[in-house]
Amino acid sequence: MIRVAEEVRETLAAGGAVVALETTLVAHGFPPGEGVEVGLESERQVRAAGAVPATIGVLDGQVVIGLTESELARFGPEARKVGPRDLAAAAVQGAVGATTVGGTLAAARAAGIRFMGTGGLGGVHRGFPDPPDVSADLAQLARTPALVVSAGVKSLLDVPATAELLESLGVPVLGYRVDTLPLFYAAAGGPPVSARVESPAEAARVAEAHWRLGGGGLLLGRPPDEPLDDVEPLIEDALRAARAEGVTGQAVTPYVLAYLHRESGGRTLQANRALVAQNARLAGEIAVAAA
Ligand code: PSU
Ligand code: MN
């Protein structure tokens, strides 16, 4: 049921550097067609760092670890959004399953991959909605020995609540050359990190030590190189629109991202593309340092 691409399998067997990449942002985080470009650019960044990319998704009854380019092209807006709980059903039912950070981590753990790059981690949604909405990314990260590089937590969430929950779950929140967790588009203003690291090698050493101590996942926040500091009012508009239209659950994040991409005249789209690539690059550098 799990298919690991030959290059990924051989690299892992030799103790080499492999970086897991997700497919939810490919299918649901960008306008149709553009997501695939973002996914391919992430793979190029991982390779430029000297590591092997393993883009993960569910296809033709299998959890595929290391999608080919033509397979990745099948992850469009009609793909199912697949968190940790959805992997098995998506595989058995032959769905095209775009894995979230949590879904990707669950599959990566099965293959022994320890590093991942993404845009922003999911977390606690704002306003404590009824029913409450907390991304499965958090629980899966807590139980998976892997380091995820992201631009922090997506700022459409309740970021302080998410940071508190990460602490409760025992997940180290590292800052890459910063003392506070980046806010996805914005670089500053987030909660303090639990430790700051200055280099890929230091991040790798902290992760290895955490795992030797029996720990699970770690989050490493890398601020975007060209942050946007004025998106918050638009985020509030987007969340209001989502509520007014009755958008809930798994649909909220894609709805809000699409709203922002549209209403910002493409500025958030450009920023999101860039930060995903930057995070993939850094995840590759850390995987190489660890190897
Ligand atoms: N990063 C992005 N765009 C995205 C995501 C991350 O730049 O679309 C996705 C990830 O797959 C993450 C998901 O796991 O958003 C969180 O969705 P939810 O809040 O429904 O768990
Ligand atoms: Mn949710």
CSV table of C-alpha atoms and ligand atoms in Angstrom, one decimal:
chain,number,residue,atom,x,y,z
A,1,MET,CA,0.0,0.0,0.0
A,2,ILE,CA,3.0,2.3,0.4
A,3,ARG,CA,5.2,2.9,-2.6
A,4,VAL,CA,8.5,4.6,-2.0
A,5,ALA,CA,10.3,5.9,-5.2
A,6,GLU,CA,13.6,4.1,-5.9
A,7,GLU,CA,15.8,7.2,-5.5
A,8,VAL,CA,14.2,7.9,-2.1
A,9,ARG,CA,14.5,4.3,-0.9
A,10,GLU,CA,18.2,4.1,-1.9
A,11,THR,CA,19.0,7.5,-0.4
A,12,LEU,CA,17.4,6.5,2.9
A,13,ALA,CA,19.1,3.1,2.9
A,14,ALA,CA,22.5,4.9,2.5
A,15,GLY,CA,21.7,7.3,5.3
A,16,GLY,CA,21.4,10.2,2.9
A,17,ALA,CA,19.3,13.4,3.0
A,18,VAL,CA,15.6,13.2,2.1
A,19,VAL,CA,13.0,15.9,2.5
A,20,ALA,CA,9.2,15.2,2.6
A,21,LEU,CA,7.0,17.7,0.7
A,22,GLU,CA,3.2,17.8,0.9
A,23,THR,CA,0.5,18.0,-1.7
A,24,THR,CA,-2.4,19.9,0.0
A,25,LEU,CA,-0.7,23.2,-0.8
A,26,VAL,CA,-0.2,22.0,-4.4
A,27,ALA,CA,-3.9,21.1,-4.8
A,28,HIS,CA,-5.7,23.6,-2.5
A,29,GLY,CA,-3.2,26.3,-1.5
A,30,PHE,CA,-2.8,28.0,-4.9
A,31,PRO,CA,-4.9,28.6,-8.0
A,32,PRO,CA,-5.4,25.6,-10.3
A,33,GLY,CA,-2.1,24.9,-12.2
A,34,GLU,CA,0.0,27.1,-10.1
A,35,GLY,CA,0.2,24.7,-7.2
A,36,VAL,CA,2.0,22.1,-9.3
A,37,GLU,CA,4.6,24.8,-10.2
A,38,VAL,CA,5.1,25.5,-6.5
A,39,GLY,CA,5.5,21.8,-5.8
A,40,LEU,CA,8.1,21.5,-8.6
A,41,GLU,CA,10.0,24.6,-7.4
A,42,SER,CA,10.1,23.1,-3.9
A,43,GLU,CA,11.6,19.9,-5.3
A,44,ARG,CA,14.3,22.0,-7.2
A,45,GLN,CA,15.1,23.8,-3.9
A,46,VAL,CA,15.6,20.6,-2.0
A,47,ARG,CA,17.9,19.3,-4.8
A,48,ALA,CA,19.8,22.6,-4.8
A,49,ALA,CA,20.6,22.0,-1.2
A,50,GLY,CA,21.9,18.5,-2.0
A,51,ALA,CA,19.0,16.5,-0.7
A,52,VAL,CA,16.4,14.3,-2.4
A,53,PRO,CA,12.8,15.4,-2.4
A,54,ALA,CA,10.0,13.0,-1.6
A,55,THR,CA,6.7,14.6,-2.5
A,56,ILE,CA,3.9,12.6,-0.9
A,57,GLY,CA,0.3,12.0,-1.9
A,58,VAL,CA,-2.3,9.2,-2.3
A,59,LEU,CA,-2.7,7.9,-5.9
A,60,ASP,CA,-4.2,4.8,-7.5
A,61,GLY,CA,-4.7,3.0,-4.2
A,62,GLN,CA,-1.2,3.7,-2.8
A,63,VAL,CA,0.4,6.2,-0.5
A,64,VAL,CA,3.2,7.4,-2.8
A,65,ILE,CA,6.4,8.7,-1.3
A,66,GLY,CA,8.3,10.4,-4.1
A,67,LEU,CA,5.7,11.4,-6.8
A,68,THR,CA,7.0,11.8,-10.4
A,69,GLU,CA,6.3,15.0,-12.2
A,70,SER,CA,3.4,13.6,-14.2
A,71,GLU,CA,1.9,12.1,-11.0
A,72,LEU,CA,2.2,15.5,-9.3
A,73,ALA,CA,0.3,17.1,-12.1
A,74,ARG,CA,-2.8,15.1,-11.1
A,75,PHE,CA,-3.1,17.0,-7.8
A,76,GLY,CA,-5.6,19.6,-8.8
A,77,PRO,CA,-8.5,21.2,-6.9
A,78,GLU,CA,-10.7,18.1,-7.2
A,79,ALA,CA,-8.2,16.1,-5.1
A,80,ARG,CA,-9.4,15.0,-1.6
A,81,LYS,CA,-7.7,16.8,1.3
A,82,VAL,CA,-6.1,14.1,3.3
A,83,GLY,CA,-5.1,14.5,7.0
A,84,PRO,CA,-3.7,11.6,9.1
A,85,ARG,CA,-7.1,10.1,9.7
A,86,ASP,CA,-7.9,10.0,5.9
A,87,LEU,CA,-4.8,8.2,4.5
A,88,ALA,CA,-6.2,4.7,4.8
A,89,ALA,CA,-9.6,5.4,3.3
A,90,ALA,CA,-8.2,7.5,0.5
A,91,ALA,CA,-5.8,4.7,-0.5
A,92,VAL,CA,-8.4,1.9,-0.2
A,93,GLN,CA,-11.0,3.9,-2.2
A,94,GLY,CA,-8.5,4.8,-4.9
A,95,ALA,CA,-8.9,8.6,-4.4
A,96,VAL,CA,-6.4,11.3,-5.4
A,97,GLY,CA,-5.4,12.3,-1.9
A,98,ALA,CA,-3.6,15.6,-1.3
A,99,THR,CA,-1.8,15.2,2.0
A,100,THR,CA,-1.7,18.0,4.6
A,101,VAL,CA,1.3,18.5,6.8
A,102,GLY,CA,-0.2,16.0,9.2
A,103,GLY,CA,-1.0,13.5,6.5
A,104,THR,CA,2.4,13.9,5.0
A,105,LEU,CA,4.1,13.4,8.3
A,106,ALA,CA,2.2,10.2,9.0
A,107,ALA,CA,3.4,8.8,5.6
A,108,ALA,CA,6.9,10.1,6.1
A,109,ARG,CA,7.2,8.3,9.4
A,110,ALA,CA,6.2,5.0,7.8
A,111,ALA,CA,9.1,5.5,5.4
A,112,GLY,CA,11.6,6.8,7.9
A,113,ILE,CA,11.9,10.4,6.6
A,114,ARG,CA,12.8,12.9,9.2
A,115,PHE,CA,12.7,16.3,7.5
A,116,MET,CA,9.9,18.2,5.8
A,117,GLY,CA,9.3,21.7,4.3
A,118,THR,CA,6.0,23.4,4.0
A,119,GLY,CA,4.4,26.9,3.9
A,120,GLY,CA,2.7,27.2,7.3
A,121,LEU,CA,1.6,24.7,9.9
A,122,GLY,CA,-2.1,24.3,10.6
A,123,GLY,CA,-3.3,25.0,14.2
A,124,VAL,CA,-6.0,26.4,16.3
A,125,HIS,CA,-8.6,28.3,14.3
A,126,ARG,CA,-9.6,31.7,15.6
A,127,GLY,CA,-12.6,32.5,17.8
A,128,PHE,CA,-12.9,29.0,19.3
A,129,PRO,CA,-15.6,28.1,16.8
A,130,ASP,CA,-18.3,25.7,17.7
A,131,PRO,CA,-17.4,22.9,17.0
A,132,PRO,CA,-13.8,23.8,17.8
A,133,ASP,CA,-11.4,23.5,14.8
A,134,VAL,CA,-7.8,22.4,15.6
A,135,SER,CA,-5.7,21.1,12.8
A,136,ALA,CA,-4.6,17.5,13.0
A,137,ASP,CA,-1.1,18.8,12.0
A,138,LEU,CA,-0.5,19.5,15.7
A,139,ALA,CA,-1.2,16.0,17.1
A,140,GLN,CA,0.6,14.3,14.2
A,141,LEU,CA,3.7,16.5,14.6
A,142,ALA,CA,3.7,15.7,18.3
A,143,ARG,CA,4.0,12.0,17.7
A,144,THR,CA,6.2,12.0,14.6
A,145,PRO,CA,10.0,12.2,15.0
A,146,ALA,CA,10.5,14.8,12.2
A,147,LEU,CA,11.5,18.4,11.9
A,148,VAL,CA,9.1,20.6,9.9
A,149,VAL,CA,10.4,23.9,8.4
A,150,SER,CA,7.6,26.4,8.0
A,151,ALA,CA,7.1,30.2,8.0
A,152,GLY,CA,5.6,29.6,11.4
A,153,VAL,CA,1.9,29.0,11.9
A,154,LYS,CA,-0.6,30.3,9.3
A,155,SER,CA,-1.6,33.8,10.4
A,156,LEU,CA,-5.3,33.2,9.7
A,157,LEU,CA,-5.2,31.0,12.9
A,158,ASP,CA,-5.2,31.9,16.6
A,159,VAL,CA,-1.4,31.9,16.7
A,160,PRO,CA,-0.9,32.4,20.5
A,161,ALA,CA,-3.4,29.5,21.2
A,162,THR,CA,-1.5,27.3,18.7
A,163,ALA,CA,1.8,28.1,20.3
A,164,GLU,CA,0.4,27.2,23.7
A,165,LEU,CA,-1.0,23.9,22.4
A,166,LEU,CA,2.4,23.1,20.8
A,167,GLU,CA,4.0,23.6,24.2
A,168,SER,CA,1.4,21.4,25.9
A,169,LEU,CA,2.2,18.7,23.3
A,170,GLY,CA,5.9,19.0,24.0
A,171,VAL,CA,6.8,20.2,20.5
A,172,PRO,CA,9.9,22.4,20.4
A,173,VAL,CA,9.3,25.5,18.4
A,174,LEU,CA,12.6,26.7,17.1
A,175,GLY,CA,13.3,30.0,15.4
A,176,TYR,CA,15.7,30.2,12.5
A,177,ARG,CA,17.9,33.2,13.4
A,178,VAL,CA,14.8,34.8,15.2
A,179,ASP,CA,13.5,34.9,18.7
A,180,THR,CA,9.8,34.9,17.8
A,181,LEU,CA,7.7,32.6,15.7
A,182,PRO,CA,7.1,34.0,12.2
A,183,LEU,CA,3.5,34.7,11.2
A,184,PHE,CA,3.5,33.2,7.7
A,185,TYR,CA,3.3,36.5,5.7
A,186,ALA,CA,4.7,38.7,8.5
A,187,ALA,CA,8.1,38.0,10.0
A,188,ALA,CA,7.6,39.7,13.4
A,189,GLY,CA,5.0,39.9,16.1
A,190,GLY,CA,4.6,36.2,16.9
A,191,PRO,CA,5.0,34.4,20.3
A,192,PRO,CA,8.5,33.7,21.5
A,193,VAL,CA,10.2,30.5,20.3
A,194,SER,CA,11.4,27.8,22.7
A,195,ALA,CA,14.9,28.0,21.3
A,196,ARG,CA,16.7,30.0,18.6
A,197,VAL,CA,19.1,28.3,16.2
A,198,GLU,CA,21.7,30.0,13.9
A,199,SER,CA,22.5,27.4,11.3
A,200,PRO,CA,21.2,24.2,9.5
A,201,ALA,CA,23.8,22.3,11.5
A,202,GLU,CA,22.6,23.6,14.8
A,203,ALA,CA,19.0,22.8,13.9
A,204,ALA,CA,20.0,19.3,12.9
A,205,ARG,CA,21.9,18.8,16.2
A,206,VAL,CA,18.9,20.0,18.3
A,207,ALA,CA,16.6,17.6,16.4
A,208,GLU,CA,18.9,14.6,16.8
A,209,ALA,CA,19.2,15.3,20.5
A,210,HIS,CA,15.4,15.7,20.9
A,211,TRP,CA,15.0,12.3,19.2
A,212,ARG,CA,17.7,10.7,21.3
A,213,LEU,CA,15.7,11.9,24.3
A,214,GLY,CA,12.6,10.1,23.0
A,215,GLY,CA,11.0,13.3,21.6
A,216,GLY,CA,8.7,13.5,18.6
A,217,GLY,CA,8.3,16.4,16.1
A,218,LEU,CA,9.9,19.8,16.0
A,219,LEU,CA,8.8,23.0,14.3
A,220,LEU,CA,11.4,25.3,12.9
A,221,GLY,CA,10.1,28.8,12.0
A,222,ARG,CA,11.9,30.6,9.2
A,223,PRO,CA,10.7,34.1,8.5
A,224,PRO,CA,10.0,34.9,4.8
A,225,ASP,CA,12.8,36.8,3.0
A,226,GLU,CA,10.3,39.4,1.8
A,227,PRO,CA,7.6,39.6,4.4
A,228,LEU,CA,4.2,41.3,4.1
A,229,ASP,CA,3.2,43.2,7.2
A,230,ASP,CA,-0.2,44.6,6.2
A,231,VAL,CA,-2.2,41.4,5.5
A,232,GLU,CA,-4.1,41.2,8.9
A,233,PRO,CA,-7.1,43.4,7.9
A,234,LEU,CA,-7.5,41.3,4.8
A,235,ILE,CA,-7.4,38.1,6.9
A,236,GLU,CA,-10.1,39.5,9.1
A,237,ASP,CA,-12.2,40.2,6.0
A,238,ALA,CA,-11.6,36.7,4.6
A,239,LEU,CA,-12.6,35.0,7.9
A,240,ARG,CA,-15.8,37.2,8.0
A,241,ALA,CA,-16.6,36.2,4.5
A,242,ALA,CA,-16.0,32.5,5.3
A,243,ARG,CA,-18.3,32.7,8.2
A,244,ALA,CA,-21.0,34.5,6.2
A,245,GLU,CA,-20.8,31.8,3.5
A,246,GLY,CA,-21.0,29.0,6.1
A,247,VAL,CA,-17.5,27.7,5.2
A,248,THR,CA,-16.3,25.3,7.9
A,249,GLY,CA,-13.7,22.6,8.7
A,250,GLN,CA,-11.2,21.5,6.0
A,251,ALA,CA,-12.6,24.1,3.6
A,252,VAL,CA,-11.6,27.1,5.7
A,253,THR,CA,-7.9,27.3,5.0
A,254,PRO,CA,-8.2,26.9,1.2
A,255,TYR,CA,-11.1,29.4,1.2
A,256,VAL,CA,-9.1,32.0,3.1
A,257,LEU,CA,-5.9,31.5,1.1
A,258,ALA,CA,-7.8,31.9,-2.2
A,259,TYR,CA,-9.6,35.0,-0.8
A,260,LEU,CA,-6.3,36.6,0.1
A,261,HIS,CA,-4.6,35.7,-3.2
A,262,ARG,CA,-7.5,37.4,-5.0
A,263,GLU,CA,-8.1,40.4,-2.9
A,264,SER,CA,-4.4,41.3,-2.4
A,265,GLY,CA,-4.0,41.5,-6.2
A,266,GLY,CA,-1.7,38.5,-6.1
A,267,ARG,CA,0.7,39.8,-3.4
A,268,THR,CA,0.0,37.0,-0.9
A,269,LEU,CA,0.2,34.5,-3.8
A,270,GLN,CA,3.7,35.7,-4.6
A,271,ALA,CA,4.7,35.8,-0.9
A,272,ASN,CA,3.3,32.3,-0.3
A,273,ARG,CA,5.1,30.9,-3.4
A,274,ALA,CA,8.4,32.3,-2.3
A,275,LEU,CA,8.2,31.2,1.3
A,276,VAL,CA,7.3,27.6,0.4
A,277,ALA,CA,10.4,27.5,-1.8
A,278,GLN,CA,12.6,29.1,0.9
A,279,ASN,CA,11.4,26.6,3.5
A,280,ALA,CA,12.0,23.6,1.2
A,281,ARG,CA,15.6,24.9,0.7
A,282,LEU,CA,16.3,25.2,4.4
A,283,ALA,CA,14.8,21.7,5.1
A,284,GLY,CA,17.2,20.3,2.5
A,285,GLU,CA,20.2,22.1,4.1
A,286,ILE,CA,19.2,20.7,7.5
A,287,ALA,CA,18.7,17.2,6.1
A,288,VAL,CA,22.1,17.4,4.5
A,289,ALA,CA,23.7,18.6,7.8
A,290,ALA,CA,22.0,15.7,9.6
A,291,ALA,CA,23.2,13.1,7.1
B,1,PSU,N1,1.1,25.9,3.7
B,1,PSU,C1,0.7,26.7,2.7
B,1,PSU,N2,-0.5,26.5,2.1
B,1,PSU,C2,-1.3,25.5,2.5
B,1,PSU,C3,-0.9,24.7,3.6
B,1,PSU,C4,0.3,24.9,4.2
B,1,PSU,O1,1.5,27.6,2.2
B,1,PSU,O2,-2.4,25.3,1.9
B,1,PSU,C5,-1.8,23.5,4.1
B,1,PSU,C6,-1.0,22.4,4.8
B,1,PSU,O3,-1.3,21.2,4.1
B,1,PSU,C7,-1.6,22.3,6.2
B,1,PSU,C8,-3.0,22.7,5.9
B,1,PSU,O4,-1.5,21.0,6.7
B,1,PSU,O5,-2.8,23.9,5.1
B,1,PSU,C9,-3.8,23.0,7.2
B,1,PSU,O6,-5.2,22.9,6.9
B,1,PSU,P1,-6.2,22.7,8.2
B,1,PSU,O7,-6.1,24.0,8.9
B,1,PSU,O8,-7.5,22.4,7.5
B,1,PSU,O9,-5.7,21.5,9.0
B,2,MN,MN,-9.6,21.8,10.7
